[in-house]
PDB file of C-alpha atoms in Angstrom:
ATOM      1  CA  GLN A  82      37.336  46.297  41.368  1.00 76.00           C
ATOM      2  CA  VAL A  83      35.011  43.578  40.245  1.00 84.00           C
ATOM      3  CA  GLN A  84      32.082  44.630  38.028  1.00 92.00           C
ATOM      4  CA  LEU A  85      29.198  42.568  36.837  1.00 95.00           C
ATOM      5  CA  VAL A  86      27.043  43.798  34.039  1.00 96.00           C
ATOM      6  CA  GLU A  87      23.666  42.073  33.034  1.00 97.00           C
ATOM      7  CA  SER A  88      22.098  42.341  29.805  1.00 97.00           C
ATOM      8  CA  GLY A  89      19.401  40.648  27.713  1.00 97.00           C
ATOM      9  CA  GLY A  90      16.324  41.724  29.612  1.00 97.00           C
ATOM     10  CA  GLY A  91      13.187  42.971  27.902  1.00 97.00           C
ATOM     11  CA  LEU A  92       9.402  42.417  27.375  1.00 98.00           C
ATOM     12  CA  VAL A  93       8.212  39.003  26.098  1.00 98.00           C
ATOM     13  CA  GLN A  94       4.956  37.224  25.885  1.00 98.00           C
ATOM     14  CA  ALA A  95       4.083  34.321  27.873  1.00 98.00           C
ATOM     15  CA  GLY A  96       5.608  31.136  26.492  1.00 98.00           C
ATOM     16  CA  GLY A  97       8.556  33.149  25.093  1.00 98.00           C
ATOM     17  CA  SER A  98      12.228  33.006  25.673  1.00 98.00           C
ATOM     18  CA  LEU A  99      14.911  35.302  26.757  1.00 98.00           C
ATOM     19  CA  ARG A 100      18.693  34.900  27.282  1.00 98.00           C
ATOM     20  CA  LEU A 101      20.365  36.972  29.993  1.00 98.00           C
ATOM     21  CA  SER A 102      24.140  37.538  29.996  1.00 98.00           C
ATOM     22  CA  CYS A 103      26.398  38.661  32.874  1.00 96.00           C
ATOM     23  CA  ALA A 104      29.713  40.046  31.887  1.00 95.00           C
ATOM     24  CA  VAL A 105      32.296  40.084  34.534  1.00 92.00           C
ATOM     25  CA  SER A 106      35.437  42.467  34.576  1.00 88.00           C
ATOM     26  CA  GLY A 107      38.157  43.125  37.052  1.00 82.00           C
ATOM     27  CA  ARG A 108      38.635  39.490  38.047  1.00 72.00           C
ATOM     28  CA  THR A 109      38.891  36.079  36.439  1.00 67.00           C
ATOM     29  CA  VAL A 110      35.834  34.296  37.483  1.00 68.00           C
ATOM     30  CA  SER A 111      36.748  30.785  36.247  1.00 69.00           C
ATOM     31  CA  SER A 112      37.046  29.470  39.859  1.00 71.00           C
ATOM     32  CA  GLN A 113      33.999  31.417  41.304  1.00 83.00           C
ATOM     33  CA  ILE A 114      30.532  30.198  41.870  1.00 91.00           C
ATOM     34  CA  MET A 115      28.098  32.468  39.923  1.00 93.00           C
ATOM     35  CA  GLY A 116      24.396  32.870  40.573  1.00 95.00           C
ATOM     36  CA  TRP A 117      21.292  34.456  39.200  1.00 98.00           C
ATOM     37  CA  PHE A 118      18.781  35.872  41.523  1.00 98.00           C
ATOM     38  CA  ARG A 119      15.526  37.784  40.824  1.00 98.00           C
ATOM     39  CA  GLN A 120      13.279  40.323  42.795  1.00 98.00           C
ATOM     40  CA  ALA A 121       9.608  40.798  41.771  1.00 97.00           C
ATOM     41  CA  PRO A 122       7.823  44.017  42.617  1.00 92.00           C
ATOM     42  CA  GLY A 123       6.756  43.899  46.430  1.00 94.00           C
ATOM     43  CA  LYS A 124       8.786  40.718  47.017  1.00 96.00           C
ATOM     44  CA  GLU A 125      12.142  39.842  48.486  1.00 96.00           C
ATOM     45  CA  ARG A 126      15.074  38.806  46.174  1.00 96.00           C
ATOM     46  CA  GLU A 127      15.025  35.071  45.571  1.00 97.00           C
ATOM     47  CA  PHE A 128      17.448  32.422  44.263  1.00 97.00           C
ATOM     48  CA  VAL A 129      17.067  31.293  40.710  1.00 98.00           C
ATOM     49  CA  ALA A 130      20.239  29.386  39.603  1.00 97.00           C
ATOM     50  CA  ILE A 131      23.865  28.649  40.565  1.00 96.00           C
ATOM     51  CA  VAL A 132      26.773  27.326  38.655  1.00 93.00           C
ATOM     52  CA  THR A 133      30.169  26.161  39.659  1.00 87.00           C
ATOM     53  CA  GLY A 134      33.405  27.521  38.459  1.00 83.00           C
ATOM     54  CA  SER A 135      33.994  24.918  35.920  1.00 81.00           C
ATOM     55  CA  GLY A 136      30.222  24.979  34.861  1.00 78.00           C
ATOM     56  CA  GLY A 137      29.977  21.188  35.574  1.00 82.00           C
ATOM     57  CA  VAL A 138      27.491  21.459  38.441  1.00 90.00           C
ATOM     58  CA  THR A 139      24.337  23.567  38.458  1.00 93.00           C
ATOM     59  CA  THR A 140      21.242  23.898  40.750  1.00 95.00           C
ATOM     60  CA  TYR A 141      17.930  25.560  40.333  1.00 97.00           C
ATOM     61  CA  ALA A 142      14.874  26.873  42.126  1.00 97.00           C
ATOM     62  CA  ASP A 143      12.018  24.628  41.910  1.00 97.00           C
ATOM     63  CA  SER A 144      10.011  27.408  40.202  1.00 97.00           C
ATOM     64  CA  VAL A 145      12.357  27.528  37.172  1.00 98.00           C
ATOM     65  CA  LYS A 146      13.622  23.838  37.032  1.00 98.00           C
ATOM     66  CA  GLY A 147      13.189  22.503  33.538  1.00 97.00           C
ATOM     67  CA  ARG A 148      12.627  25.974  31.946  1.00 98.00           C
ATOM     68  CA  PHE A 149      15.791  27.790  32.795  1.00 98.00           C
ATOM     69  CA  THR A 150      19.424  26.926  32.094  1.00 98.00           C
ATOM     70  CA  ILE A 151      22.441  28.581  33.597  1.00 97.00           C
ATOM     71  CA  SER A 152      25.787  28.282  31.782  1.00 94.00           C
ATOM     72  CA  ARG A 153      29.086  29.952  31.640  1.00 92.00           C
ATOM     73  CA  ASP A 154      31.892  30.695  29.138  1.00 91.00           C
ATOM     74  CA  ASN A 155      35.041  31.316  31.169  1.00 88.00           C
ATOM     75  CA  THR A 156      37.010  32.337  28.184  1.00 90.00           C
ATOM     76  CA  ARG A 157      34.631  35.288  27.824  1.00 91.00           C
ATOM     77  CA  ASN A 158      34.176  35.780  31.597  1.00 91.00           C
ATOM     78  CA  THR A 159      30.398  35.726  31.038  1.00 93.00           C
ATOM     79  CA  VAL A 160      27.507  33.764  32.600  1.00 95.00           C
ATOM     80  CA  TYR A 161      24.298  33.197  30.878  1.00 97.00           C
ATOM     81  CA  LEU A 162      20.603  32.413  31.982  1.00 98.00           C
ATOM     82  CA  GLN A 163      18.509  30.846  29.148  1.00 98.00           C
ATOM     83  CA  MET A 164      14.990  31.255  30.035  1.00 98.00           C
ATOM     84  CA  ASN A 165      12.188  29.338  28.089  1.00 98.00           C
ATOM     85  CA  SER A 166       8.413  28.894  28.619  1.00 98.00           C
ATOM     86  CA  LEU A 167       8.428  32.262  30.483  1.00 98.00           C
ATOM     87  CA  THR A 168       5.009  33.076  32.397  1.00 98.00           C
ATOM     88  CA  PRO A 169       4.040  36.407  34.034  1.00 97.00           C
ATOM     89  CA  ALA A 170       5.290  35.008  37.400  1.00 97.00           C
ATOM     90  CA  ASP A 171       8.836  35.324  36.005  1.00 98.00           C
ATOM     91  CA  THR A 172       8.459  39.046  35.804  1.00 98.00           C
ATOM     92  CA  ALA A 173      11.246  40.397  37.913  1.00 98.00           C
ATOM     93  CA  VAL A 174      14.545  42.295  38.017  1.00 98.00           C
ATOM     94  CA  TYR A 175      17.282  39.690  37.501  1.00 98.00           C
ATOM     95  CA  TYR A 176      20.666  39.987  39.220  1.00 98.00           C
ATOM     96  CA  CYS A 177      23.986  38.254  38.512  1.00 97.00           C
ATOM     97  CA  ALA A 178      26.095  37.596  41.485  1.00 96.00           C
ATOM     98  CA  ALA A 179      29.632  36.197  42.288  1.00 93.00           C
ATOM     99  CA  ARG A 180      30.645  34.226  45.243  1.00 91.00           C
ATOM    100  CA  SER A 181      34.197  34.076  46.554  1.00 86.00           C
ATOM    101  CA  SER A 182      33.742  31.031  48.690  1.00 85.00           C
ATOM    102  CA  PRO A 183      34.026  27.609  46.844  1.00 84.00           C
ATOM    103  CA  TYR A 184      30.933  26.212  48.437  1.00 86.00           C
ATOM    104  CA  PHE A 185      27.426  26.339  46.893  1.00 86.00           C
ATOM    105  CA  SER A 186      24.978  28.571  48.532  1.00 89.00           C
ATOM    106  CA  ALA A 187      21.501  29.845  47.492  1.00 91.00           C
ATOM    107  CA  ASN A 188      21.566  32.501  50.150  1.00 93.00           C
ATOM    108  CA  GLU A 189      22.164  35.992  48.639  1.00 93.00           C
ATOM    109  CA  ARG A 190      24.076  36.917  51.664  1.00 93.00           C
ATOM    110  CA  GLY A 191      26.845  34.582  50.637  1.00 92.00           C
ATOM    111  CA  TYR A 192      27.531  36.584  47.462  1.00 93.00           C
ATOM    112  CA  ASP A 193      30.177  39.239  47.420  1.00 92.00           C
ATOM    113  CA  TYR A 194      29.657  41.024  44.065  1.00 93.00           C
ATOM    114  CA  TRP A 195      26.322  42.127  42.350  1.00 96.00           C
ATOM    115  CA  GLY A 196      25.305  43.479  39.080  1.00 96.00           C
ATOM    116  CA  GLN A 197      22.914  46.294  38.678  1.00 97.00           C
ATOM    117  CA  GLY A 198      20.103  44.108  37.418  1.00 97.00           C
ATOM    118  CA  THR A 199      18.064  43.655  34.193  1.00 98.00           C
ATOM    119  CA  GLN A 200      14.307  43.934  33.965  1.00 98.00           C
ATOM    120  CA  VAL A 201      12.334  40.906  32.579  1.00 98.00           C
ATOM    121  CA  SER A 202       8.707  41.487  31.923  1.00 98.00           C
ATOM    122  CA  VAL A 203       6.447  38.689  30.750  1.00 98.00           C
ATOM    123  CA  SER A 204       2.965  39.635  29.429  1.00 97.00           C
ATOM    124  CA  SER A 205      -0.016  37.290  29.565  1.00 94.00           C
TER     125      SER A 205
END
């Protein structure tokens, strides 16, 4: 059974930073594409960032490009999301997800395993 557990969320002022972590157990994820998604109150879940199994290729939503960085440590089976220059628009529950297919996808339907989410709140 694959389990993803997010941590690192919290309350931060606008302009601040947070680092989210996603620890994966039950499966080695070094070959899996991993992604971060988020869901703000009253909105649909949206794509944030994706990283390949090796960590060599990443892609980001336009809304976070230049501010967020996705990375992974396969020796620790962990994926990270470094979030800088946060704004109130970044307030959401952030989810980590794993995709079995080797092809990139920003569509949440293409992800097979999900964490429970971690709340990020940014005050103005």
